[in-house]
Coordinates of C-alpha atoms and ligand atoms in Angstrom, one line a residue:
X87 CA 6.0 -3.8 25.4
X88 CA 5.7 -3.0 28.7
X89 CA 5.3 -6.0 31.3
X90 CA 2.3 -5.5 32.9
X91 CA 0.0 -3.4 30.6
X92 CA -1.8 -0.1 32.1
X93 CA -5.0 -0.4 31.5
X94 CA -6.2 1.9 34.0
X95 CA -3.8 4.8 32.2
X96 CA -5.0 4.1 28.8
X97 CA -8.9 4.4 29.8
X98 CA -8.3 7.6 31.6
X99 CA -6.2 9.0 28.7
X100 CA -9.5 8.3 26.7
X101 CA -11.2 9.9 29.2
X102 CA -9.3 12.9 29.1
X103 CA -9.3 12.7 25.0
X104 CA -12.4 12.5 24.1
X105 CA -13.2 16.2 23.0
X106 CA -10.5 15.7 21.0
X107 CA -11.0 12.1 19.7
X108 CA -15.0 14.1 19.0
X109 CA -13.1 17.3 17.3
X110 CA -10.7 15.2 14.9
X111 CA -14.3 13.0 14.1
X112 CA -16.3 16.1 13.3
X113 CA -13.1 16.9 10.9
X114 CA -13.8 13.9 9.0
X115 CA -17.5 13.9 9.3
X116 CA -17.3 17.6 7.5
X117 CA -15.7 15.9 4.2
X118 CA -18.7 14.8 2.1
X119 CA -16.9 11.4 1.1
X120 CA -20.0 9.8 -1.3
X121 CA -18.5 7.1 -2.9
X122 CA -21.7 6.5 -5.4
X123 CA -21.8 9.9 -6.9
X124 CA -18.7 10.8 -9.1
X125 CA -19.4 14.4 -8.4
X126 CA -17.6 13.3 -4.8
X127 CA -14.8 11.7 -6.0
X128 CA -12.5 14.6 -4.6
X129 CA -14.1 14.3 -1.1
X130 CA -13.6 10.8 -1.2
X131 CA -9.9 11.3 -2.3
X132 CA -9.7 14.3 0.6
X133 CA -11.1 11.5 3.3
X134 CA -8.4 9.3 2.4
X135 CA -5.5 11.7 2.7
X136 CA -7.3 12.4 6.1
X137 CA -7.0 9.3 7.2
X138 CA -3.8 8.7 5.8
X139 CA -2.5 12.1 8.4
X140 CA -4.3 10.3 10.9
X141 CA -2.4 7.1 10.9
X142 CA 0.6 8.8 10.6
X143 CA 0.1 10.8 13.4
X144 CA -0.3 8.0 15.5
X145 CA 3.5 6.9 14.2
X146 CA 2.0 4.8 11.5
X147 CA 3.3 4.0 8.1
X148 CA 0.2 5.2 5.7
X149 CA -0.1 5.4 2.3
X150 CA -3.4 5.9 -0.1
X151 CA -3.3 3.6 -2.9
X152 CA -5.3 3.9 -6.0
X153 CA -7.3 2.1 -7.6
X154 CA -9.8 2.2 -10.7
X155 CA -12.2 3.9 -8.2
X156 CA -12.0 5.5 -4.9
X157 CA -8.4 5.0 -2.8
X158 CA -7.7 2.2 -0.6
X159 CA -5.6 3.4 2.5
X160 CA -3.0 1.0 4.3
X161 CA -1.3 1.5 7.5
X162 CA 0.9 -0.2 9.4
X163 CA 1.9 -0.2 13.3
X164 CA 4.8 -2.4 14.3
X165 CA 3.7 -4.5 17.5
X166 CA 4.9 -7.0 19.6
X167 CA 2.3 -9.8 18.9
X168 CA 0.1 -11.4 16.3
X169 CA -0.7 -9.6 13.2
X170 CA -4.2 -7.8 13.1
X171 CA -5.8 -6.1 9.7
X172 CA -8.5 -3.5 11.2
X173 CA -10.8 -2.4 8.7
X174 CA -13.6 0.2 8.1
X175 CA -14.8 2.3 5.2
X176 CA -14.4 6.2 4.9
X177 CA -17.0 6.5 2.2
X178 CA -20.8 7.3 3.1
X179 CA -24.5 7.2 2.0
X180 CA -26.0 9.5 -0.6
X181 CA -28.2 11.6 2.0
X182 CA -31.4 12.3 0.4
X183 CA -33.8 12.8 0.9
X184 CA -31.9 16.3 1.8
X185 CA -35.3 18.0 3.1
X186 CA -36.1 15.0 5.6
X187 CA -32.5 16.3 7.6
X188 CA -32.9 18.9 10.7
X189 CA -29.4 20.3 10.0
X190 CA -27.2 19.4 7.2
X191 CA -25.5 16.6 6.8
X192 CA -22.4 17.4 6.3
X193 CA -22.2 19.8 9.3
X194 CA -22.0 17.6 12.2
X195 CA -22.7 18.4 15.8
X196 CA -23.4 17.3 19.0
X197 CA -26.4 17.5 20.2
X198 CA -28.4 16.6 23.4
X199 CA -31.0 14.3 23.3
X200 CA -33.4 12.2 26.0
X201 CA -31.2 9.3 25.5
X202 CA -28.1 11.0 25.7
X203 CA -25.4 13.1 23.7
X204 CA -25.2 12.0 20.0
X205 CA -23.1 13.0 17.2
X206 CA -25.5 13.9 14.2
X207 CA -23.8 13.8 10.7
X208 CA -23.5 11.6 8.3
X209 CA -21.2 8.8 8.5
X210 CA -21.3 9.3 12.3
X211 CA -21.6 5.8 12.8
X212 CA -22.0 4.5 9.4
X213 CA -18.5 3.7 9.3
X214 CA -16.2 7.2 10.4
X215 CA -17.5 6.8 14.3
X216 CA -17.0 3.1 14.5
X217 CA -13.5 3.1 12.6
X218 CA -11.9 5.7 14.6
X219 CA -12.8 4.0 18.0
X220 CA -9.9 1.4 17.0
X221 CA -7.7 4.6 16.2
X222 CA -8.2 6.3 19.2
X223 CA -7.4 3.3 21.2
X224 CA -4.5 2.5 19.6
X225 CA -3.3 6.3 20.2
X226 CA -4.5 5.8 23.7
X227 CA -2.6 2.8 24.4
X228 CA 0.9 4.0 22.8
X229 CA 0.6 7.2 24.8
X230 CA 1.4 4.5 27.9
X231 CA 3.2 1.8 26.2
X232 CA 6.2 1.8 23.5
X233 CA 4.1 -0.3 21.0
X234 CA 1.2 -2.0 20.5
X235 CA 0.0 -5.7 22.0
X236 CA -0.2 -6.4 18.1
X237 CA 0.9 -5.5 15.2
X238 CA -1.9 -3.5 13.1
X239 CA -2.4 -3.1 9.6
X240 CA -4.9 -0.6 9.0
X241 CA -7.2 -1.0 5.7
X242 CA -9.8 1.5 5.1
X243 CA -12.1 1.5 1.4
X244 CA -13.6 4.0 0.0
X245 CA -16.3 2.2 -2.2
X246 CA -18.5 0.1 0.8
X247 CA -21.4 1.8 0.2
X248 CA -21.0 1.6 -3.5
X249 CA -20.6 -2.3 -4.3
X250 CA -16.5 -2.7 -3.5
X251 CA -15.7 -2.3 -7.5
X252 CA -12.1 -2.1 -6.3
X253 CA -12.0 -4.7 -3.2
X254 CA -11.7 -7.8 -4.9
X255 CA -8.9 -6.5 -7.5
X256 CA -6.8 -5.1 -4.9
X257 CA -7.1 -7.8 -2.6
X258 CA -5.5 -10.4 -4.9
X259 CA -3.1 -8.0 -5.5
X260 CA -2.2 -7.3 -2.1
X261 CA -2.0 -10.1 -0.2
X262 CA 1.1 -10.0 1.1
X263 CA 0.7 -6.1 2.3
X264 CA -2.7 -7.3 3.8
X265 CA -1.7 -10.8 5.1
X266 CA -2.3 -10.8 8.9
X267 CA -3.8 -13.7 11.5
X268 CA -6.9 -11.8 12.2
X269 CA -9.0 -9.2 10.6
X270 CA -11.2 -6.9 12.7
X271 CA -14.2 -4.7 11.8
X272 CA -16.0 -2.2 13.5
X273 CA -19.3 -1.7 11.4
X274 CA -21.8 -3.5 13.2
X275 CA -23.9 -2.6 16.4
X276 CA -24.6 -3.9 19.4
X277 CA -27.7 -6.5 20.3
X278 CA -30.4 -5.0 21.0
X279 CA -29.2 -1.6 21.8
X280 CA -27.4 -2.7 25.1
X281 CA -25.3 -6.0 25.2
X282 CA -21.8 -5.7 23.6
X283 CA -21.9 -8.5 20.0
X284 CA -19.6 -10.0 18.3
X285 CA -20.7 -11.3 15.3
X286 CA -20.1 -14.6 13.7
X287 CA -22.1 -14.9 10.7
X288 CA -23.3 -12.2 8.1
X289 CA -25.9 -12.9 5.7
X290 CA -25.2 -12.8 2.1
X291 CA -26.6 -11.1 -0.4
X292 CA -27.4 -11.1 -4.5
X293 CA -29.2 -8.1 -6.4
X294 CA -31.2 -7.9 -9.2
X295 CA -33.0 -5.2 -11.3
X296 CA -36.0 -7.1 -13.6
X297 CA -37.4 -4.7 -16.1
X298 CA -40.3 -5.8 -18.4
X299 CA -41.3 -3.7 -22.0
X300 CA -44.5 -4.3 -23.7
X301 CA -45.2 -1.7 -26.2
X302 CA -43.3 0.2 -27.9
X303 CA -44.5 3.7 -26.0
X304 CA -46.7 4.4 -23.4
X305 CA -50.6 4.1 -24.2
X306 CA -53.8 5.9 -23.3
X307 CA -55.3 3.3 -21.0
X308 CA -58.2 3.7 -22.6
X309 CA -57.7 3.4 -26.3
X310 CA -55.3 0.4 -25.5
X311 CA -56.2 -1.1 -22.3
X312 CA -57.5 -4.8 -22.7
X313 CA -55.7 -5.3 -26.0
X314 CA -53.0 -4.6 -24.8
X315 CA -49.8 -6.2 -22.2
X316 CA -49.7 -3.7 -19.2
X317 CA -45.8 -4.7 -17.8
X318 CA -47.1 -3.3 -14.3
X319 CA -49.6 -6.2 -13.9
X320 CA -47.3 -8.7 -15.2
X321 CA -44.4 -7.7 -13.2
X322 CA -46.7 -7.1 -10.3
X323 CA -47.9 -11.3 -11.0
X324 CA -44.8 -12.4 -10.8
X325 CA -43.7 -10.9 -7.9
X326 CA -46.6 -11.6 -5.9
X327 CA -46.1 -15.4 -7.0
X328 CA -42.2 -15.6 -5.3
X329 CA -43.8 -16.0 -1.8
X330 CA -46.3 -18.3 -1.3
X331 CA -49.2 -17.8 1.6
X332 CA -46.9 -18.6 5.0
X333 CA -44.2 -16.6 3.3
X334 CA -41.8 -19.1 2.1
X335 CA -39.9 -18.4 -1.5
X336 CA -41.5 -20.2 -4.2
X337 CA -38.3 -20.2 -6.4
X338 CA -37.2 -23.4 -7.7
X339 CA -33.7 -24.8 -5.7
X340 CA -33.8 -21.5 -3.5
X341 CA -33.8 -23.4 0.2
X342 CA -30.6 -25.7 -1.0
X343 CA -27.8 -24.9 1.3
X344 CA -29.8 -22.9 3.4
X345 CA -29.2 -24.7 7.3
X346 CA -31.4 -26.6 10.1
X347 CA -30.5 -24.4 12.9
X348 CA -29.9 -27.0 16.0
X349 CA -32.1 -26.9 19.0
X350 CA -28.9 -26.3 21.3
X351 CA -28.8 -23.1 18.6
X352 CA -32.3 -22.2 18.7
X353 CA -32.7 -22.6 22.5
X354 CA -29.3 -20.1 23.1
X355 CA -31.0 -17.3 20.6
X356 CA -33.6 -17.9 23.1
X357 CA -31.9 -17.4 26.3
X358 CA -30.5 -13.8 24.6
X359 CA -34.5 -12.9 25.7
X360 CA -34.0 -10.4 22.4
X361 CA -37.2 -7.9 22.9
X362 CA -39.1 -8.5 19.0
X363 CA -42.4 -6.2 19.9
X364 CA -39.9 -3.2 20.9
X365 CA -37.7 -4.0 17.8
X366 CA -41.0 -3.7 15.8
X367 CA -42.4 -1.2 18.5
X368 CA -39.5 1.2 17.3
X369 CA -40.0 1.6 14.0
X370 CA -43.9 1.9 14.8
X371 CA -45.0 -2.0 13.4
X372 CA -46.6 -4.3 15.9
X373 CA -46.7 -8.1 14.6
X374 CA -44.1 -10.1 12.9
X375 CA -44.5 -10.4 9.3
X376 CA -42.2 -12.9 7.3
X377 CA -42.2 -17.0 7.1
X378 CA -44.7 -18.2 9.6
X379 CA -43.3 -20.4 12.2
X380 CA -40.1 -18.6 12.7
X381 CA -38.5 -15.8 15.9
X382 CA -37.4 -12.5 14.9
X383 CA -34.0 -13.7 15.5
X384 CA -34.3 -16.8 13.6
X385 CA -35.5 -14.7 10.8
X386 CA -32.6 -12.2 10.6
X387 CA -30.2 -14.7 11.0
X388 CA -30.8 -17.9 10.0
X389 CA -33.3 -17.4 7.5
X390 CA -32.8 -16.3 3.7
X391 CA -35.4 -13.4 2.4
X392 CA -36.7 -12.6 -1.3
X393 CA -37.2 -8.6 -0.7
X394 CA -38.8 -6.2 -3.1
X395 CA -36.1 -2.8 -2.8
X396 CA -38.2 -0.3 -5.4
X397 CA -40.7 -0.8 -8.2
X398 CA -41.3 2.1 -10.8
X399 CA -43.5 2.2 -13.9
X400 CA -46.1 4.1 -15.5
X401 CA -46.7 7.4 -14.1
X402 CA -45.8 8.4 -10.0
X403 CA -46.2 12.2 -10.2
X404 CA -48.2 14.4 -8.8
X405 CA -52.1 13.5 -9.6
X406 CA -53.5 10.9 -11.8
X407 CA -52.7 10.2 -15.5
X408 CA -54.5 7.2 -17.3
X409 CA -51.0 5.9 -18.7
X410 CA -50.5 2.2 -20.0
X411 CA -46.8 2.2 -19.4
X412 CA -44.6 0.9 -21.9
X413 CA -42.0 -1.0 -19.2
X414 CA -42.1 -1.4 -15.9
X415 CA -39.4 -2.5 -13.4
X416 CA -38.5 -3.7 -9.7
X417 CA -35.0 -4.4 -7.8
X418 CA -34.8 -7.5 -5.9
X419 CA -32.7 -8.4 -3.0
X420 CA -31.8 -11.6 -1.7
X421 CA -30.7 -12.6 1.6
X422 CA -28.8 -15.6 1.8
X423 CA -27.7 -17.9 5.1
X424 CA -25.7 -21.0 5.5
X425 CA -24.5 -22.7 1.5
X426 CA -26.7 -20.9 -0.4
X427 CA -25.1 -20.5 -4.0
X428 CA -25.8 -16.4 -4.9
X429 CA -25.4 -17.6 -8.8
X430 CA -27.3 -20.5 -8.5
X431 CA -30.3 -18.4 -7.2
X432 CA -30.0 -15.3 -10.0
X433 CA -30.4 -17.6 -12.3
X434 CA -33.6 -19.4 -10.9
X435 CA -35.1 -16.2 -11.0
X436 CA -34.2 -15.4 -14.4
X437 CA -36.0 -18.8 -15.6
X438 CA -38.7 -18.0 -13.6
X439 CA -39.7 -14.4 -14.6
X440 CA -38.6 -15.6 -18.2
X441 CA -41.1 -18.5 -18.0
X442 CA -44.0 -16.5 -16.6
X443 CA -43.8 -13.9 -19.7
X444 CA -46.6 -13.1 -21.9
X445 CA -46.3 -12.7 -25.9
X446 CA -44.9 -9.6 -27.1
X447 CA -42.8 -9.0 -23.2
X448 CA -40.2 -9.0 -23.0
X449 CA -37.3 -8.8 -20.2
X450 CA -34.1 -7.7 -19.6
X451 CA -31.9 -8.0 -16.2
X452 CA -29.1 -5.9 -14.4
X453 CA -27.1 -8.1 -11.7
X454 CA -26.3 -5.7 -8.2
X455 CA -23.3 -8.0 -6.7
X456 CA -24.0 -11.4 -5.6
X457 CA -21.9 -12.9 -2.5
X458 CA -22.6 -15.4 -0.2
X459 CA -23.5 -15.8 3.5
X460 CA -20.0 -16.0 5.9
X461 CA -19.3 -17.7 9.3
X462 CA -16.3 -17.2 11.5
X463 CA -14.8 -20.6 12.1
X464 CA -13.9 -18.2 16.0
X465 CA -10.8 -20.5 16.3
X466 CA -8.4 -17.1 17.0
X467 CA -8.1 -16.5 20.6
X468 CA -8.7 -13.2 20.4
X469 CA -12.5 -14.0 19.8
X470 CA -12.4 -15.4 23.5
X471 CA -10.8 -12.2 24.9
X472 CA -13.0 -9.9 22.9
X473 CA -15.4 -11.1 24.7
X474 CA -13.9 -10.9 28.2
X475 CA -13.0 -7.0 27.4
X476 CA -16.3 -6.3 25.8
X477 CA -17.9 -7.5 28.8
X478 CA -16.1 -5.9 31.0
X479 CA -16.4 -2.5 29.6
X480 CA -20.3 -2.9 29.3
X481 CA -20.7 -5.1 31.9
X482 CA -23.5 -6.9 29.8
X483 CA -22.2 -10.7 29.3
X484 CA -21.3 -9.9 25.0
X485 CA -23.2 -12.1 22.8
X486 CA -21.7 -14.0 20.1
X487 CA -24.4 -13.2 18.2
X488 CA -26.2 -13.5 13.7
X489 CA -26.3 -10.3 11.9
X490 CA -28.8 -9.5 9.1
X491 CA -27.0 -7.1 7.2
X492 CA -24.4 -7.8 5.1
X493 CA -20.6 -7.0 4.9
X494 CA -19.1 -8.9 1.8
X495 CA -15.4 -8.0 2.6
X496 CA -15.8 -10.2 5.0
X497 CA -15.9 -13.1 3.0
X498 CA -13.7 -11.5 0.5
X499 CA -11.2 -12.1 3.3
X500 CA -12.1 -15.3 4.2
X501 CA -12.0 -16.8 0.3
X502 CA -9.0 -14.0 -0.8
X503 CA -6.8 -13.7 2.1
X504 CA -7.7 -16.9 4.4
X505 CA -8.5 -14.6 7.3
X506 CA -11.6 -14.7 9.4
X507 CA -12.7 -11.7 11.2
X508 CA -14.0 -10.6 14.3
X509 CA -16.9 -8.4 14.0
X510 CA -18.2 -5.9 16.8
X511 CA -19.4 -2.4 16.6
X512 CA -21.4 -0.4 19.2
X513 CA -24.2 1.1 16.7
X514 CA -27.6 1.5 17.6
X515 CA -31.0 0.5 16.0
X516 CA -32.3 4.1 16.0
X517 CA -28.4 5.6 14.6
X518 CA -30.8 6.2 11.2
X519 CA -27.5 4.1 8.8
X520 CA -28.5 5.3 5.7
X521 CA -31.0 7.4 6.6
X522 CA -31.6 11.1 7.1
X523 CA -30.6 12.6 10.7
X524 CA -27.5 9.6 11.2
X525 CA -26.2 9.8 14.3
X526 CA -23.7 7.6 16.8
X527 CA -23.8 8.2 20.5
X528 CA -21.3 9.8 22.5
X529 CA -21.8 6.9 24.8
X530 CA -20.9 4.3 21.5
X531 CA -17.7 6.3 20.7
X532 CA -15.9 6.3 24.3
X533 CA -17.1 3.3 25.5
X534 CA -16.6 1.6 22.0
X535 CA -13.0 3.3 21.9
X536 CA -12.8 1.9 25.6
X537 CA -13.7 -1.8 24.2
X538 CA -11.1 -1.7 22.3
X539 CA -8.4 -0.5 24.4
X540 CA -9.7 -3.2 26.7
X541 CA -8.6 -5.9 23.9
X542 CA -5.6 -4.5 23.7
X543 CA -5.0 -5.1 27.3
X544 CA -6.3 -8.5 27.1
X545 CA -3.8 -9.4 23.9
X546 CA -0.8 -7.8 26.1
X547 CA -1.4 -9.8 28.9
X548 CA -1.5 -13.4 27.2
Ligands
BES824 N1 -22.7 -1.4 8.2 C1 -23.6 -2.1 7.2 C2 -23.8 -3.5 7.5 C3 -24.5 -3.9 8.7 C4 -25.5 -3.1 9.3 C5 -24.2 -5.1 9.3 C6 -26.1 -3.5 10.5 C7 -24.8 -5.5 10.5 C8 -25.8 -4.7 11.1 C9 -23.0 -1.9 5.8 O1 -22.4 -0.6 5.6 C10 -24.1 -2.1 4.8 O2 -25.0 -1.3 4.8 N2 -24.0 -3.2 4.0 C11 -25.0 -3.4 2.9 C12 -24.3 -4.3 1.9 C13 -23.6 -3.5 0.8 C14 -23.1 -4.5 -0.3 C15 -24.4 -2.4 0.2 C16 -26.2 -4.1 3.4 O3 -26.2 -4.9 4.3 O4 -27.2 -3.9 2.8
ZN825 ZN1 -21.2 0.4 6.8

């Protein structure tokens, strides 16, 4: 290691680099790396070997491993320091609805817009942007430097998007290859579109698909309706009776574990003066809906939600048929804050819906994952200097900040590897994750590849 790091080098180096670091990240945004659609699985195997070249080029060890689905990759950087596990996700989003994109997805550009340059693609942000601002610092740095403040293992999955069938597997099996002091992820965004956030607790989340048959086929609505169960009222009944007037979830047990944010808490969310009617404003809503009583920000992240995801049944083409539908069916998401037990809630549910059944309906249910809420205990030094160099490069104090999303390797590594992580991304509320027309700004890749080299500077100097 150098003695005195050179900072000053290492930003202008990203300077200088950056229609390269853009060129190598339109390489990988070109490789349609779906995780959920087996017709992909190539891609996602050719995004992997990518990033395999990748960390090798940067004089890292790399290697794809394979699991029963998509491969991991692990890389490895000697450094002189403590021992970091960076990770991110090469897979993406399914992108239809295909006809709602102005250029295809897989064919990214940059383009000019009235807030700026932006790379459109998908994946741009959703997570090839955000994981190869870490890469690119760490090539910036070790153009100036012999090694690195710290030494990096690199982890990148292919299945994010797609549940994590493999995470849990090959974590217990790999503990030693992954053990570190520290994990980091970039896959988060910044608060409210312009202070730099590192996040410190992620809300969990537990899926399930309820459907409900009645008869045997579907029936004219006319020659059976009245006699006969209609699912889609009866599902539609039992929904509406999981919230009760002010919004709260009517479930039996579902508030145990869920926390009494403190006032020193409540009045620091406060202070962050987040802007809730231009949140709502952007996305063309006005008032806040949800539990009465409760901020925008106490919703997101101190609050657990019962959402409705999709409901189908009976007949949803094109004009008007007078079906009686033989099932009907809706996918339910919960998120979950603070102790609450994922299992424990499933399970009320299931009692519920099973209690609230009429004669001759009957129910059957698919579980979609189930993990609970994490929080970083932010012990780690580095969480202190990420916040220095964060605020420094967007000279914004950072927040330490909720998230309302949900990232589930994170507790993985907490409960698996005994590692907290430190979260912070530079995505932006309008970057469309999931969506059609993804993009990441130019602006979020160099000064998010900046951030980083920042913390690298940081770690060298303590
Ligand atoms: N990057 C997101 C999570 C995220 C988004 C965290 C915004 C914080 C702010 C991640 O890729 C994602 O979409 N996670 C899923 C969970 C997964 C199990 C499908 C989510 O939160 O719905
Ligand atoms: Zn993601």
């Amino acid at each position: 290691m150098s003695p005195t790091p050179n900072l000053s080098a290492v930003l202008d180096h990203i300077e200088t680099e950056l229609p390269q670091d853009l060129s190598r990240l339109m390489d990988l945004l070109r490789i349609p790396s779906i995780s959920t659609d087996p017709a992909h699985a190539a891609d996602c195997d050719s995004a992997a070997d990518w990033l395999v070249a990748e960390l090798q080029s940067l004089g890292a060890t790399a290697a794809k491993h394979p699991t029963p689905g998509h491969p991991m990759v692990v890389g490895h950087l000697p450094g002189d320091g403590p021992r970091m596990l960076f990770y991110g996700h090469y897979d993406v989003q399914p992108v239809d609805p295909l006809d709602l994109w102005d250029k295809p997805p897989f064919e990214p550009e940059l383009q000019d817009t009235p807030k700026g340059q932006v790379i459109r693609g998908r994946g741009a942000c959703d997570d090839k942007g955000q994981l190869l601002t870490f890469v690119n610092a760490c090539r910036a740095w070790l153009a100036h430097h012999d090694s690195l403040p710290i030494e990096v293992v690199f982890f990148f999955e292919g299945e994010e998007e797609s549940g994590s069938p493999s995470l849990i597997p090959f974590l217990e099996a790999n503990k030693d290859l992954l053990k570190a002091d520290l994990a980091l992820i970039c896959d988060t965004g910044l608060f409210d579109d312009r202070a730099p956030s590192i996040i410190t607790s992620l809300r969990g989340l537990a899926g399930i698909e309820i459907t409900l048959t009645g008869a045997d086929r579907d029936l004219h609505s006319g020659a059976f309706g009245g006699p006969a169960a209609n699912p889609i009222r009866i599902l539609s009944q039992i929904l509406a009776g999981l919230h009760d007037e002010t919004g709260r979830v009517t479930l039996p047990g579902f508030y145990d574990g869920a926390p009494v944010i403190s006032d020193e808490q409540l009045a620091s969310w406060e202070a962050l003066g987040f802007d809730a009617k231009g949140f709502l404003g952007d996305v063309d809503l006005s008032e806040l809906a949800g539990e009465a009583g409760y901020s925008a920000l106490e919703m997101l992240w101190s609050r657990p939600t019962c959402e409705f995801n999709g409901i189908t049944g009976g007949y949803t083409g094109a004009g008007f048929k007078t079906v009686l539908p033989s099932q009907a069916s809706a996918k339910v998401s919960f998120r979950l804050v603070g102790q609450q037990d994922p299992h424990a809630i499933l399970a009320s549910l299931r009692s519920y819906v099973e209690a609230a059944l009429p004669p001759d309906v009957t129910v059957e249910f698919t579980d979609h994952g189930a993990g609970p809420a994490s929080h970083m205990a932010m012990t780690h030094p580095a969480f202190d200097l990420a916040r220095e160099a964060l605020t420094e490069e967007w000279e914004v104090p950072a927040a330490f900040t909720g998230a309302g999303g949900s990232i589930p390797v994170a507790g993985y590594f907490q409960t698996i590897l005994g590692l907290d992580s430190l979260l912070a991304g530079f995505g932006k509320s309008d970057d469309g994750l999931h969506s059609p027309n993804e993009k990441y700004d130019v602006e979020s890749f160099r000064k998010g590849t900046r951030s980083w080299a920042r913390f690298l500077a940081k770690l060298a100097e303590t």
